[in-house]
Structures are given as structure tokens and as C-alpha cells.
């Protein structure tokens, strides 16, 4: 009897101690997306952070990429926003305008802020108060990948820098030559396989319009009609439509890897920086990285990726910021991101990367960040802007009239802005 | 009579027989082709899950190579099985099974009871309630999903098994199915039970429910598939792997930049097995239910 009592006491003390230990921990919720590699990497960072901070419990909330916005809306409605959230940079303005995020500068480590590249600062800054609301280890860009063997066969000029990019005439001339070359099934893969449920169309094709001399929206008046439906934009979209009609572009049904698939059926690829790792592994020295062509008088390239922010509802913003700082400095996490050809958003990360440093195979991609990168419209109406533009491009690629499709998109965008009274104070201050 | 039959020349008898054989061969070929078309996506899924290169899976799409694997491997299954922490598929699979079994069992009880009351109950306004039930069926789930999220979060049900079970137990479609089935049974059964002193509930439990096996099987399968494939709802109302089902876990393989087709296919095959088992277990009654409805129709 005495023994049983003793064991009961020991057991209950142990349970109480465990419970007390769990209760003492401060829970910090982190909402994120990502493929299995990144999910595992975040998990390991959290383990190391918890080991260094035994009083903190990092709780992850995973939301699949294609349902991330729905999950975010549900969290807002249920008043269950996490402390830390990963967000796609162009949506930042909408989130800040809606009052979901808090400024980061007073919270994260100063050395990290000093380490950010200009493009990284731009993607995390809200243009109205010029405050920084999100930070990331990485940024992004799109380049033109080429199959060296095919380009040599048609005698194509290989640009050595961003300033030296192909002109529209050169580019279209090469596409035509490649379409007649043996072994080339499609002259270019524009990654239509990503579909219209991701940001790809606005992200990658938007700069083609900007390079051709127009934009998705006037960035001073914040009005789309007169800009997106201008002749320059209609001409640029008609140009892309022609590529599709001519059978030069890899169709959506063929997936997203025809540039480096067996037999290399696509000669060029308008692809994100992340394509490099897989393509180089398959193609070895046969891959050449080129800057995006100039479709008008200037070059244009995209930037922005998934970055980390702290919500306004967070009860522990200091610990949340401590976790973000820890993750961005974590050596093993940085090594994993580098192995995925992560595009540097921190100067120190760029210096560590032989891929993006001067002379590296992706140096041109990094050069684009300072010379031609144009952020997607940092406006609260961005969700509508991107959705309307993607629909217009999809319509044109499926045989619709480019001018009509863009006119309809411009109307939708302006209507949304009007419905929200110009998203004040945006209309007044910009 | 037999003399006349015997007097028919042998060649004239053989002709219709060979025509029947040709017709039968055409029928069999057609059935085989249709079966192949129906089974091919399933076959493609299984074959792709046995390939060790995710890029090869994509490259093979659109050709017959998609249905062939020269060096089959179970490495994708091993990788899915070895994932741990937030990606522990075993955990998600068990969660899915718990949600499936609880939802279907509760659904059978609740919906059959509601259907029985609507068919034979004595409550006033049955016709109006039935009309409302049918009207509810046409409301798309998407239109009520956000208000429902707010409701369950206010009720403190977020990130639980209950939040994935309770809202979907009662369903207008299944209530209507049971109502239709029960109302086709003869009223004399209920009258006889009442004469024998059985209560209304006893008549339901001991007489009508055992007779409704085809309806139970149909609802089990339909409800099982619906529950098993729930995707958006669990994402919205759960936060962690504590109660999340496998459909959410598979979405991990569809990243922003890359799609891991190899592991996604293996996980999909694993996800398919339990629901296939459910169908095979109930298919006899499921088929007879459909045949019955068609004959009575």
C-alpha cells in the first residue's frame, strides 16, 4: 500500500513537473508554405532555436501553396492569426493596408537590416509609410536559359551582361530559327505549366510588358485604364500570343521541365532562378544563362518572393522577431537554401554563394536585381491586379483578342480601386 | 416439330452462331476498351509511383511510356513512409481513418433516423421540412464555408477531430436518400410493429434499419469518399498535424516551384487503398441499391 502511494506521488510529481514545464513555455505560431524540403528545413531550424531558447515552443501551421490565401482569410476571420507568417511579397501592401502586420525595424537584429539588398528592402517595404514590414533571406528573378548546343547551331549571339541583352528583333529571329532546327520541338518554355493558380504569369510576363514600354497600372495615378490597355501593352501581349500561335511555346499540358527533360525538346526557357539547380544537374555545361531580352528601349525583370512578417495580433513580437533573426542567420538553413539555388536577398548570403557572385553561372540573374528589377505594383489592390492580368493573358493565349482582354482587365482593376474609395491614403499620397 | 428443326440445313444453323460469336467478340472488345479507359488513370498513378525519377514521370506523360516502368522501385513509398515531424504520413493516414470511420458511422445513424422520421413520422409539417432538406442540398459548400469557419472557431473547435466530423454528419443528400428508401417500404411493416407493441424507434431499429442495407451501403460509400477527399475544410480549420488528414499532407508535394510527382503518386496510392477497401466491402449492396432504384424508378 505504502509502495503504491509512493509510486503515485512520484508519478503525479513527474506529471505536474512536465505540465508545468509545458505551461511555462511561450508558444510562437509560424504559418508557412513550401515543398517537403523547406518544410523539413524549417522544422530543423525550430529545433535548434528551441534548444537555444528552452522556454519557447515554435508551433508551425502549414498551409499548402495553392490554398495559402484561403487559409490566411480563414485565420483572419477566426481571429487566429499566427505570430509569424510567410507571405508573398506583392501581397504585402494589401496586408499592411488591412492592418495585419507590424513594422519590423524595431524588432529584428540591426545587422540583418543592414545586410539586406536594395531589392529585398523594396519587397518588404510599404510605400505609404516607407516602413519595413517583412524580411527574407532570399529574393528572386527570372532569366532566359539557353541550350548552348542549339544556340551555337543557329549562330546566336551570347550576351555577357544585362546591358548586352537581346533585342526583341534578335529574340524573335532566334525563336524562328530554333523552330526549324532539328531536335527542337519547341523554341521556348515559358513555364505555362505553372497554370493560372500561381503568381507566375504576373511575375514573369509582367516585365515583358514593362520592357515594351507599359505597365499593369500607372504607379502615380494608380489607375489601370490608359496603361494596361494601352497600345504598347496590347502589342506586347499580341507578340506573346503570336509565339503561342506559331507553336513556339511549350504548351501547358507538357508540364514544366521541357528545357531540361530527356532529349531537351525546348531550346530556351524563360524560367525562375530556382530552375537552375535542376537544369544544371541534368544539362551540365550545355546550359547558358542569359539576361531577359529588351522588348523596347529598356530591360525589365521581376523580383520578390516569400518573406517573413510579424502580425499585429502577436502577443510575443519580440520572440517572433528573435526566431526570424535566428532563422535568417542559421548556417544550416542558409546552406540548404543555397543548395536550392536560392537567390540572395542578404549581401552576406550573396557573398557566400559562388552561384551568384561575380563570375558565377547565375551572376547575370543577380545583376538584374540592381539594373532592371521592377517590383510588382505595391498597392492594396494587387490581388485584383494580378488576378485580372492573369485572366487576360490566359484569354489571349487561348485565342482571345489581346486588346479586348487587357481592356477588360484594366476595367476590373479600376473598379476594385473605386469600390474601395482608392484604398486611402493611397490615392492621396502617391 | 423436331422433324422440321432437323430438316434445316447445317450451314444455315452455323451462320447465326458465327454471327453471334462475332457480335460477342465486338462486345467483349468494346467492354475491354471501356474498362481500359476507366482503369488507365489508376494504372498511370500506380506505375508513376514506381518510377524513381520525378522528371521522367513528366517526360513520359502523353505517351505509352506513362504506363510502363522498366525498373520498378518502392523508394517513393519508403520516402513517404520515412517522413517525420510535420510530414509524418502515417500520422495523417491514421487521422484520416479516425475521421472517416467516425463521420460515416455517425452519419449513418443521424441521416437514417432523419430519413425515417420524414418518411413515417407523425410530426406536423413533414412535407415542408422535406422541401427544406432538398433545398439545402443545392447550396454549394463554398458559399457557407467562411461563416462556418467563424462558427466553429467561436465554439472553440479549431484544430480538433470534432471540427472535421460534426459539421458533415447530417447531410441533406443522405437524409433524402434514406427518406426515399424508407418511404418505398410497405406501411404494413410499421403497422404490424405497432400492433405488436413496438415503439416508433423500435420499429426503426429492429425492422426498417436491417432492411435498408443497400441504402446504408450507398451512403457509406458516398459519404466515405466525400469525407476522405475533404481538402479545403481541414486546411481552414486545423493548424497542426494533430488532426489533419492525408489529403492536406499530399499537398506538400505540390510546391511553389517544384512538384514532387514521384512521392505525390506514392502517397496518392496509399491514400486510395482504404477507400478502395470500403468500396469493395460494400459494393454488393451498393450495386443492388442502384439496380433496385432503377427498377422501382
XYZ file of C-alpha atoms in Angstrom:
727
model
C 0.000 0.000 0.000
C 2.811 2.297 1.043
C 4.744 1.426 -2.117
C 1.714 2.150 -4.309
C 1.265 5.524 -2.594
C 4.934 6.332 -3.090
C 4.766 5.470 -6.806
C 1.581 7.530 -7.181
C 3.304 10.501 -5.582
C 6.367 10.132 -7.833
C 4.216 9.786 -10.928
C 1.987 12.730 -10.093
C 5.025 14.895 -9.270
C 6.575 13.955 -12.611
C 3.359 14.731 -14.456
C 2.994 18.043 -12.639
C 6.579 18.919 -13.460
C 6.055 18.068 -17.148
C 2.823 20.031 -17.244
C 4.438 22.986 -15.516
C 7.361 22.799 -17.940
C 4.960 22.866 -20.916
C 2.909 25.640 -19.373
C 5.983 27.794 -18.803
C 6.933 27.702 -22.472
C 5.917 30.587 -24.668
C 4.215 29.340 -27.806
C 5.016 31.156 -31.042
C 2.975 30.172 -34.070
C 4.569 30.301 -37.511
C 2.417 29.998 -40.639
C 4.228 28.948 -43.810
C 4.035 27.145 -47.136
C 6.748 25.270 -49.018
C 7.748 21.950 -50.505
C 8.875 18.970 -48.372
C 12.499 20.146 -48.396
C 11.674 23.562 -47.000
C 9.125 22.199 -44.528
C 11.810 19.901 -43.135
C 14.352 22.748 -43.095
C 12.006 24.999 -41.090
C 11.411 22.155 -38.650
C 15.150 21.727 -38.063
C 15.642 25.480 -37.576
C 12.880 25.412 -34.957
C 14.582 22.503 -33.158
C 17.854 24.447 -32.989
C 16.042 27.611 -31.875
C 14.180 25.756 -29.146
C 17.433 24.184 -27.981
C 18.929 27.668 -27.665
C 15.716 29.041 -26.115
C 14.244 26.256 -23.956
C 11.379 28.469 -22.798
C 9.983 28.826 -26.349
C 7.793 26.401 -28.263
C 7.683 27.025 -32.021
C 4.400 25.757 -33.462
C 4.167 25.500 -37.226
C 0.984 25.999 -39.212
C 1.454 24.608 -42.685
C -0.805 25.852 -45.464
C -0.418 24.374 -48.960
C 0.761 26.850 -51.567
C -2.431 26.694 -53.633
C -4.700 27.295 -50.637
C -2.500 29.754 -48.737
C -4.699 32.806 -49.304
C -7.824 30.888 -48.254
C -6.072 29.731 -45.083
C -4.976 33.294 -44.383
C -8.551 34.600 -44.870
C -9.874 31.908 -42.529
C -7.259 32.825 -39.905
C -8.265 36.488 -40.150
C -11.975 35.690 -39.844
C -11.456 33.305 -36.956
C -9.143 35.840 -35.276
C -6.426 33.222 -35.198
C -3.569 34.964 -36.966
C -0.203 33.397 -36.128
C 2.700 35.368 -34.655
C 4.943 34.916 -37.676
C 3.690 34.457 -41.210
C 5.294 33.817 -44.539
C 3.774 35.959 -47.275
C 4.247 36.557 -50.963
C 5.914 39.977 -51.290
C 3.448 41.626 -53.711
C 0.588 40.916 -51.289
C 2.380 42.845 -48.531
C 0.746 46.206 -49.354
C -2.708 44.663 -49.053
C -1.904 43.045 -45.716
C -0.377 46.233 -44.255
C -3.277 48.345 -45.554
C -5.674 45.880 -43.914
C -3.817 46.300 -40.615
C -2.483 42.764 -40.212
C 1.267 43.409 -39.962
C 3.569 45.400 -37.735
C 6.822 47.217 -38.596
C 9.925 45.057 -38.214
C 12.713 47.577 -37.797
C 12.399 47.915 -34.003
C 12.225 44.129 -33.626
C 14.711 42.217 -35.797
C 18.502 42.300 -35.405
C 20.003 45.505 -36.802
C 22.872 43.703 -38.526
C 20.286 41.808 -40.589
C 18.619 45.051 -41.667
C 21.986 46.447 -42.732
C 22.678 43.255 -44.630
C 19.579 43.462 -46.874
C 19.932 44.129 -50.586
C 18.025 47.064 -52.078
C 15.642 44.729 -53.850
C 14.973 42.843 -50.610
C 14.226 46.107 -48.791
C 11.899 47.112 -51.645
C 9.909 43.876 -51.487
C 9.291 44.246 -47.749
C 8.511 47.971 -47.679
C 5.042 49.532 -47.639
C 5.229 52.590 -49.922
C 2.885 54.804 -47.886
C 4.865 54.958 -44.628
C 8.129 53.638 -46.159
C 8.367 51.228 -43.209
C 9.756 47.701 -43.437
C 7.157 45.002 -42.705
C 8.838 41.815 -43.907
C 12.291 40.377 -44.389
C 13.687 37.342 -46.137
C 16.922 35.506 -46.743
C 16.056 35.428 -50.409
C 14.691 37.420 -53.296
C 14.035 36.170 -56.812
C 14.423 36.800 -60.518
C 13.672 35.312 -63.911
C 16.310 34.760 -66.588
C 16.485 33.323 -70.047
C 18.107 29.905 -70.012
C 19.580 28.637 -73.257
C 20.730 25.298 -74.614
C 24.297 26.091 -75.702
C 24.342 23.427 -78.412
C 21.203 24.771 -80.107
C 22.256 28.431 -79.786
C 25.617 27.677 -81.392
C 23.858 25.789 -84.196
C 21.855 28.895 -85.158
C 24.774 31.271 -84.592
C 23.053 33.197 -81.791
C 24.890 35.999 -80.005
C 25.504 35.210 -76.338
C 25.106 38.345 -74.144
C 27.748 38.796 -71.461
C 25.849 41.242 -69.246
C 22.399 42.720 -68.625
C 23.289 45.779 -70.729
C 24.050 43.463 -73.606
C 20.643 41.693 -73.619
C 18.987 40.546 -76.855
C 16.645 42.977 -78.559
C 13.082 41.980 -79.475
C 14.093 41.513 -83.142
C 17.037 39.310 -82.196
C 14.938 37.260 -79.804
C 12.078 36.639 -82.235
C 14.563 35.936 -85.036
C 16.250 33.273 -82.885
C 12.886 31.760 -81.978
C 12.073 31.377 -85.653
C 15.463 29.844 -86.442
C 15.193 27.472 -83.479
C 11.727 26.373 -84.586
C 13.321 24.975 -87.755
C 16.268 23.326 -86.027
C 16.454 19.531 -85.808
C 15.859 18.231 -82.275
C 13.961 21.330 -81.140
C 10.317 20.580 -80.546
C 9.567 23.972 -79.020
C 11.887 27.006 -79.255
C 10.960 28.227 -75.755
C 9.482 27.019 -72.476
C 7.724 29.895 -70.706
C 6.557 27.554 -67.942
C 2.909 27.739 -68.852
C 2.643 24.519 -66.852
C 2.504 26.590 -63.646
C -1.067 27.446 -64.728
C -3.070 30.427 -63.609
C -3.379 29.499 -59.945
C 0.092 30.724 -59.072
C 1.640 34.177 -59.405
C 3.763 33.073 -62.360
C 2.003 34.942 -65.179
C 2.095 38.340 -63.465
C 5.552 37.700 -62.069
C 7.282 36.529 -65.245
C 5.253 38.026 -68.095
C 4.590 41.422 -66.432
C 8.214 42.528 -67.046
C 7.773 41.788 -70.778
C 5.054 44.440 -70.836
C 7.184 46.811 -68.744
C 10.136 46.300 -71.040
C 7.873 47.043 -74.023
C 7.052 50.446 -72.506
C 3.899 49.985 -70.437
C 2.790 48.557 -67.079
C -0.037 46.822 -65.263
C -1.100 50.101 -63.646
C 0.050 53.725 -63.617
C 2.203 53.873 -60.486
C 1.492 57.533 -59.760
C -2.198 57.876 -60.564
C -2.915 54.245 -59.551
C -5.268 53.831 -62.482
C -5.058 50.902 -64.883
C -7.179 52.153 -67.790
C -4.931 54.032 -70.171
C -1.922 51.942 -69.088
C -2.685 48.219 -69.131
C -4.960 48.616 -72.159
C -2.513 50.915 -73.987
C -1.269 50.055 -77.478
C 2.186 49.199 -76.111
C 0.741 46.573 -73.730
C -1.654 45.208 -76.370
C 1.255 44.918 -78.800
C 3.402 43.087 -76.231
C 0.598 40.637 -75.425
C -0.100 40.148 -79.136
C 3.607 39.326 -79.553
C 3.395 36.614 -76.892
C 0.151 35.354 -78.418
C 1.976 35.020 -81.740
C 4.674 32.851 -80.106
C 1.937 30.563 -78.807
C 0.042 30.500 -82.122
C 3.254 29.668 -84.003
C 3.751 26.653 -81.754
C 6.987 28.121 -80.374
C 5.948 27.872 -76.729
C 5.777 24.665 -74.695
C 2.055 24.046 -74.079
C 0.630 23.967 -70.569
C -0.137 20.263 -70.874
C 3.555 19.388 -71.362
C 4.469 20.238 -67.767
C 7.253 22.455 -66.511
C 10.570 20.882 -67.387
C 10.814 20.593 -71.162
C 14.010 22.658 -71.232
C 15.948 20.051 -69.302
C 13.780 16.994 -69.977
C 15.258 13.965 -71.750
C 16.243 14.921 -75.306
C 15.998 18.663 -74.500
C 12.879 19.357 -76.577
C 12.845 23.093 -75.653
C 15.803 25.272 -76.702
C 15.214 28.265 -74.420
C 13.442 28.732 -71.106
C 12.019 31.863 -69.546
C 12.441 30.472 -66.059
C 12.818 31.436 -62.433
C 16.220 31.327 -60.720
C 15.105 28.104 -58.988
C 15.143 26.227 -62.294
C 18.937 26.467 -62.456
C 19.713 23.778 -59.871
C 17.654 21.088 -61.612
C 18.552 22.177 -65.144
C 22.296 22.333 -64.444
C 22.207 18.929 -62.773
C 20.786 17.435 -65.965
C 22.395 19.559 -68.681
C 25.875 20.109 -67.135
C 27.866 22.531 -69.337
C 25.212 22.711 -72.020
C 23.277 25.389 -70.112
C 23.837 29.100 -70.632
C 22.208 31.831 -68.503
C 21.141 34.995 -70.337
C 19.521 38.246 -69.216
C 15.879 38.837 -70.110
C 15.598 40.381 -73.617
C 14.769 44.055 -74.135
C 11.353 44.223 -75.771
C 11.503 48.021 -76.034
C 14.053 50.615 -75.088
C 14.778 49.266 -71.599
C 15.190 45.972 -69.823
C 12.854 44.782 -67.081
C 12.951 41.828 -64.702
C 10.841 40.720 -61.748
C 11.732 40.488 -58.061
C 10.015 39.476 -54.850
C 9.423 36.157 -53.167
C 8.014 34.653 -49.963
C 9.213 36.657 -46.972
C 8.618 36.688 -43.215
C 6.447 39.140 -41.303
C 5.104 39.547 -37.765
C 1.388 40.034 -37.314
C -0.107 42.906 -35.353
C -2.008 40.456 -33.146
C 1.160 38.695 -31.979
C 1.436 38.615 -28.201
C 5.160 37.928 -28.401
C 6.548 40.067 -31.243
C 9.993 40.149 -29.613
C 10.276 36.346 -29.562
C 8.780 36.132 -33.061
C 11.448 38.557 -34.319
C 14.125 36.617 -32.454
C 13.051 33.474 -34.316
C 13.109 35.243 -37.712
C 16.574 36.661 -36.979
C 17.780 33.234 -35.835
C 16.464 31.532 -38.970
C 17.973 34.039 -41.384
C 21.375 33.673 -39.742
C 21.202 29.901 -39.222
C 24.138 28.328 -41.092
C 22.460 25.015 -41.876
C 19.295 26.713 -43.134
C 21.370 29.012 -45.334
C 23.282 26.018 -46.688
C 20.006 24.304 -47.589
C 18.624 27.412 -49.340
C 21.916 27.788 -51.230
C 21.650 24.160 -52.368
C 18.270 25.057 -53.890
C 19.949 27.926 -55.834
C 18.252 30.438 -53.501
C 18.546 33.949 -54.878
C 20.318 36.153 -52.307
C 18.343 38.823 -50.503
C 21.144 39.445 -47.984
C 24.566 40.735 -49.018
C 26.332 38.208 -46.787
C 24.334 35.385 -48.365
C 25.295 36.625 -51.834
C 28.959 36.710 -50.828
C 28.718 33.096 -49.639
C 27.188 31.991 -52.936
C 29.563 31.051 -55.753
C 26.490 30.782 -57.971
C 25.514 34.462 -57.849
C 28.836 36.169 -57.093
C 30.689 37.877 -59.985
C 31.845 35.246 -62.459
C 29.330 32.699 -61.145
C 26.957 30.969 -63.561
C 23.963 32.962 -62.237
C 25.770 36.294 -61.868
C 23.602 37.787 -64.615
C 20.492 36.953 -62.610
C 21.899 38.844 -59.620
C 22.970 41.733 -61.879
C 19.345 42.120 -62.973
C 18.305 42.907 -59.375
C 20.216 46.192 -59.374
C 19.751 47.142 -63.029
C 16.318 46.102 -64.298
C 14.204 44.742 -61.423
C 10.732 46.287 -61.185
C 8.602 45.264 -58.217
C 5.041 44.217 -58.858
C 2.625 47.075 -58.074
C 2.927 47.652 -54.288
C -0.731 48.554 -53.956
C -3.526 47.132 -51.763
C -5.435 46.282 -54.959
C -2.655 43.896 -56.025
C -4.764 40.707 -55.508
C -7.227 42.094 -58.070
C -4.468 43.406 -60.360
C -2.763 40.028 -60.595
C -5.967 38.040 -60.951
C -7.300 40.310 -63.741
C -3.988 40.318 -65.598
C -3.579 36.549 -65.378
C -7.059 36.048 -66.794
C -6.287 38.442 -69.667
C -3.068 36.614 -70.567
C -4.784 33.242 -70.348
C -7.581 34.509 -72.589
C -5.098 35.819 -75.179
C -3.088 32.580 -75.115
C -6.302 30.704 -75.804
C -7.034 32.785 -78.901
C -8.821 35.845 -77.457
C -8.198 39.398 -78.651
C -5.267 40.851 -76.600
C -6.572 44.427 -76.651
C -10.059 43.391 -75.526
C -8.680 41.096 -72.812
C -6.451 43.859 -71.407
C -9.248 46.445 -71.583
C -11.484 44.165 -69.566
C -8.680 43.556 -67.021
C -7.982 47.296 -66.681
C -11.682 47.961 -66.041
C -11.816 45.270 -63.343
C -8.769 46.716 -61.587
C -10.058 50.300 -61.638
C -13.476 49.135 -60.484
C -11.921 47.416 -57.469
C -9.952 50.552 -56.587
C -13.098 52.677 -56.989
C -15.110 50.236 -54.859
C -12.548 50.745 -52.093
C -12.503 54.552 -52.430
C -8.950 54.441 -53.773
C -7.665 52.448 -50.762
C -6.953 55.622 -48.735
C -4.489 57.068 -48.003
C -3.017 55.515 -51.164
C -4.921 57.691 -53.583
C -3.918 60.887 -51.766
C -0.270 60.353 -51.059
C 1.047 58.649 -54.156
C -41.709 -30.020 -84.871
C -38.440 -31.718 -84.234
C -38.510 -33.095 -87.762
C -38.771 -29.614 -89.165
C -35.884 -28.491 -86.976
C -33.793 -31.395 -88.133
C -34.596 -30.649 -91.742
C -32.888 -27.211 -91.560
C -29.549 -27.440 -93.379
C -26.492 -27.413 -91.078
C -24.924 -24.432 -92.865
C -27.984 -22.244 -92.075
C -27.668 -23.073 -88.350
C -23.953 -22.318 -88.293
C -24.411 -18.892 -89.883
C -26.326 -17.269 -86.994
C -23.967 -18.915 -84.483
C -20.899 -17.385 -86.100
C -22.684 -14.035 -86.298
C -23.400 -14.280 -82.562
C -19.775 -15.089 -81.930
C -18.629 -12.036 -83.911
C -21.135 -9.869 -82.093
C -19.927 -11.214 -78.776
C -16.313 -10.609 -79.728
C -17.166 -6.998 -80.615
C -19.000 -6.623 -77.298
C -16.078 -8.029 -75.330
C -13.620 -5.804 -77.205
C -15.771 -2.739 -76.533
C -16.094 -3.603 -72.845
C -12.349 -4.215 -72.661
C -11.595 -0.831 -74.266
C -14.040 0.993 -71.982
C -12.599 -0.779 -68.936
C -9.091 0.155 -70.073
C -10.073 3.815 -70.426
C -11.637 3.791 -66.957
C -8.739 1.965 -65.326
C -5.945 3.811 -67.167
C -5.678 6.825 -64.796
C -5.430 4.402 -61.892
C -2.831 2.351 -63.716
C -0.887 5.505 -64.572
C -0.936 6.507 -60.905
C 0.401 3.146 -59.733
C 3.043 2.932 -62.484
C 4.229 6.503 -61.848
C 4.558 5.766 -58.132
C 7.055 3.014 -59.019
C 9.358 5.308 -61.025
C 12.389 6.742 -59.266
C 12.732 9.972 -61.298
C 10.080 12.664 -60.959
C 11.201 14.356 -64.168
C 10.868 11.059 -66.024
C 7.236 10.850 -64.886
C 6.527 14.183 -66.550
C 8.558 13.368 -69.642
C 6.614 10.122 -70.078
C 3.215 11.819 -69.876
C 1.399 11.901 -73.186
C 2.977 8.686 -74.456
C 2.536 4.981 -73.742
C 5.714 5.114 -71.657
C 3.492 6.592 -68.929
C 2.062 3.085 -68.440
C 5.373 1.301 -68.306
C 8.207 1.215 -65.825
C 11.389 -0.636 -66.730
C 12.992 -0.580 -63.268
C 10.196 -0.521 -60.705
C 11.181 0.677 -57.258
C 9.413 1.150 -53.952
C 11.722 4.004 -52.968
C 8.939 6.587 -53.250
C 6.821 4.619 -50.785
C 9.823 4.290 -48.493
C 10.449 8.040 -48.669
C 6.817 8.827 -47.897
C 6.911 6.328 -45.027
C 10.111 7.757 -43.582
C 8.947 11.356 -43.490
C 8.645 12.546 -39.934
C 7.591 15.577 -37.918
C 5.218 17.770 -39.873
C 5.405 15.388 -42.823
C 4.669 12.158 -40.973
C 2.273 10.463 -43.363
C 1.481 7.606 -41.009
C 0.038 10.112 -38.589
C -2.022 11.786 -41.311
C -3.277 8.404 -42.551
C -4.449 7.439 -39.063
C -6.101 10.843 -38.666
C -7.957 10.310 -41.945
C -9.134 6.867 -40.844
C -10.402 8.193 -37.492
C -12.303 10.993 -39.255
C -13.666 8.608 -41.909
C -14.922 5.942 -39.526
C -16.463 8.391 -37.039
C -18.125 10.531 -39.701
C -19.580 7.590 -41.623
C -20.838 5.750 -38.521
C -22.438 8.875 -37.036
C -23.736 9.865 -40.455
C -25.489 6.530 -40.954
C -27.282 6.848 -37.610
C -28.256 10.527 -37.870
C -29.271 10.560 -41.533
C -31.180 7.287 -41.398
C -33.098 8.452 -38.321
C -33.958 11.744 -40.009
C -34.977 9.941 -43.202
C -37.170 7.512 -41.249
C -38.930 10.292 -39.342
C -39.556 12.183 -42.580
C -40.908 9.035 -44.232
C -43.106 7.635 -41.457
C -43.044 10.077 -38.548
C -46.143 11.825 -37.292
C -44.676 15.299 -36.868
C -46.521 18.181 -38.468
C -45.065 19.939 -41.496
C -43.088 16.922 -42.731
C -43.557 17.990 -46.341
C -42.195 21.449 -45.594
C -39.175 20.026 -43.761
C -38.529 17.659 -46.658
C -38.704 20.578 -49.094
C -36.203 22.494 -46.947
C -33.893 19.466 -46.831
C -33.957 19.191 -50.635
C -33.456 22.959 -50.977
C -30.426 22.810 -48.657
C -28.806 20.279 -50.951
C -28.426 22.827 -53.766
C -26.473 25.305 -51.595
C -22.795 24.931 -52.546
C -20.403 24.186 -49.697
C -18.115 27.041 -50.780
C -20.784 29.649 -50.064
C -21.141 28.686 -46.404
C -17.579 27.715 -45.670
C -16.316 31.021 -44.245
C -19.320 31.624 -41.927
C -18.875 28.029 -40.802
C -15.191 28.682 -40.056
C -16.189 31.594 -37.812
C -18.831 29.464 -36.074
C -16.519 26.569 -35.277
C -13.695 28.838 -34.156
C -16.057 30.675 -31.788
C -17.168 27.302 -30.489
C -13.524 26.534 -29.700
C -13.452 23.580 -32.058
C -10.430 24.593 -34.163
C -7.711 22.008 -34.679
C -9.736 19.078 -33.385
C -11.131 15.902 -34.889
C -14.626 17.084 -33.972
C -14.404 20.110 -36.246
C -13.904 17.807 -39.201
C -16.681 15.437 -38.219
C -19.586 17.316 -36.611
C -20.428 19.784 -39.420
C -20.636 16.988 -42.024
C -22.523 14.261 -40.162
C -26.010 15.417 -41.165
C -26.346 15.839 -44.905
C -29.431 16.789 -46.940
C -28.471 14.342 -49.686
C -28.178 11.345 -47.396
C -31.313 12.249 -45.437
C -33.169 12.356 -48.743
C -31.673 9.032 -49.854
C -32.810 7.351 -46.652
C -36.199 9.062 -46.856
C -36.687 7.742 -50.366
C -35.657 4.232 -49.406
C -37.815 4.046 -46.274
C -40.865 5.540 -47.976
C -40.758 2.764 -50.579
C -41.080 0.051 -47.936
C -44.678 -1.081 -47.230
C -46.502 0.799 -44.468
C -47.840 -2.559 -43.209
C -44.427 -3.223 -41.654
C -44.822 -0.236 -39.351
C -48.455 -1.081 -38.605
C -47.566 -4.673 -37.736
C -44.814 -3.467 -35.412
C -47.213 -1.064 -33.708
C -49.799 -3.850 -33.242
C -47.066 -5.935 -31.621
C -46.453 -3.051 -29.212
C -43.167 -1.849 -30.657
C -42.343 1.812 -30.274
C -41.613 4.017 -33.302
C -37.879 3.901 -32.528
C -38.005 0.116 -32.046
C -39.684 -0.268 -35.449
C -36.893 1.814 -36.993
C -34.118 -0.056 -35.222
C -35.381 -3.627 -35.492
C -37.330 -3.671 -38.755
C -36.594 -0.799 -41.110
C -32.852 -0.357 -40.494
C -31.966 -4.029 -41.123
C -33.978 -3.859 -44.356
C -32.074 -0.808 -45.566
C -28.684 -2.429 -46.201
C -28.468 -1.168 -49.807
C -29.157 2.407 -48.630
C -26.655 2.046 -45.789
C -24.037 0.747 -48.224
C -24.679 3.537 -50.730
C -24.478 6.256 -48.083
C -21.369 4.658 -46.541
C -19.528 4.704 -49.842
C -20.645 8.171 -50.942
C -20.057 9.678 -47.521
C -16.765 7.830 -47.167
C -15.432 9.186 -50.458
C -16.624 12.693 -49.630
C -15.034 12.637 -46.181
C -11.812 11.040 -47.364
C -11.296 13.659 -50.073
C -12.015 16.706 -47.884
C -9.206 19.188 -48.572
C -10.121 22.858 -48.151
C -12.121 22.441 -44.938
C -9.313 20.737 -42.960
C -6.856 23.372 -44.166
C -9.120 26.147 -42.929
C -9.989 24.711 -39.521
C -6.856 22.867 -38.471
C -3.449 24.250 -37.632
C -1.179 21.324 -36.892
C -0.699 17.662 -37.755
C -2.702 16.718 -34.642
C -5.928 16.120 -36.577
C -5.069 16.907 -40.186
C -5.982 14.320 -42.848
C -3.738 12.862 -45.531
C -5.220 14.937 -48.387
C -3.597 18.018 -46.838
C -0.297 16.232 -46.396
C -0.158 15.265 -50.073
C -0.449 18.954 -50.995
C 3.046 19.421 -49.518
C 4.413 17.776 -52.639
C 2.918 20.488 -54.833
C 5.316 23.302 -54.007
C 5.556 26.760 -55.480
C 8.488 25.962 -57.713
C 8.543 22.197 -57.979
C 6.076 19.363 -57.966
C 7.299 16.101 -56.466
C 5.235 13.828 -58.684
C 7.024 10.651 -57.587
C 6.190 10.995 -53.898
C 2.797 12.552 -54.591
C 1.872 9.483 -56.663
C 3.064 7.067 -53.969
C 1.163 8.959 -51.271
C -1.937 9.033 -53.508
C -1.811 5.254 -53.924
C -1.559 4.863 -50.148
C -4.455 7.262 -49.748
C -6.527 5.325 -52.260
C -6.223 1.923 -50.580
C -8.584 2.439 -47.586
C -11.347 3.965 -49.704
C -10.977 1.164 -52.247
C -11.337 -1.294 -49.359
C -14.511 0.467 -48.231
C -15.948 0.217 -51.729
C -15.071 -3.464 -52.110
C -16.624 -4.214 -48.711
C -19.920 -2.590 -49.594
C -20.036 -2.885 -53.372
C -22.537 -5.803 -53.416
C -25.203 -3.759 -51.637
C -24.123 -0.576 -53.412
C -24.765 -2.154 -56.820
C -28.011 -3.776 -55.681
C -29.158 -0.392 -54.375
C -28.644 1.167 -57.767
C -30.338 -1.725 -59.554
C -33.214 -1.522 -57.072
C -33.664 2.208 -57.591
C -33.591 1.758 -61.343
C -36.247 -0.997 -61.310
C -38.509 0.846 -58.893
C -37.818 4.198 -60.574
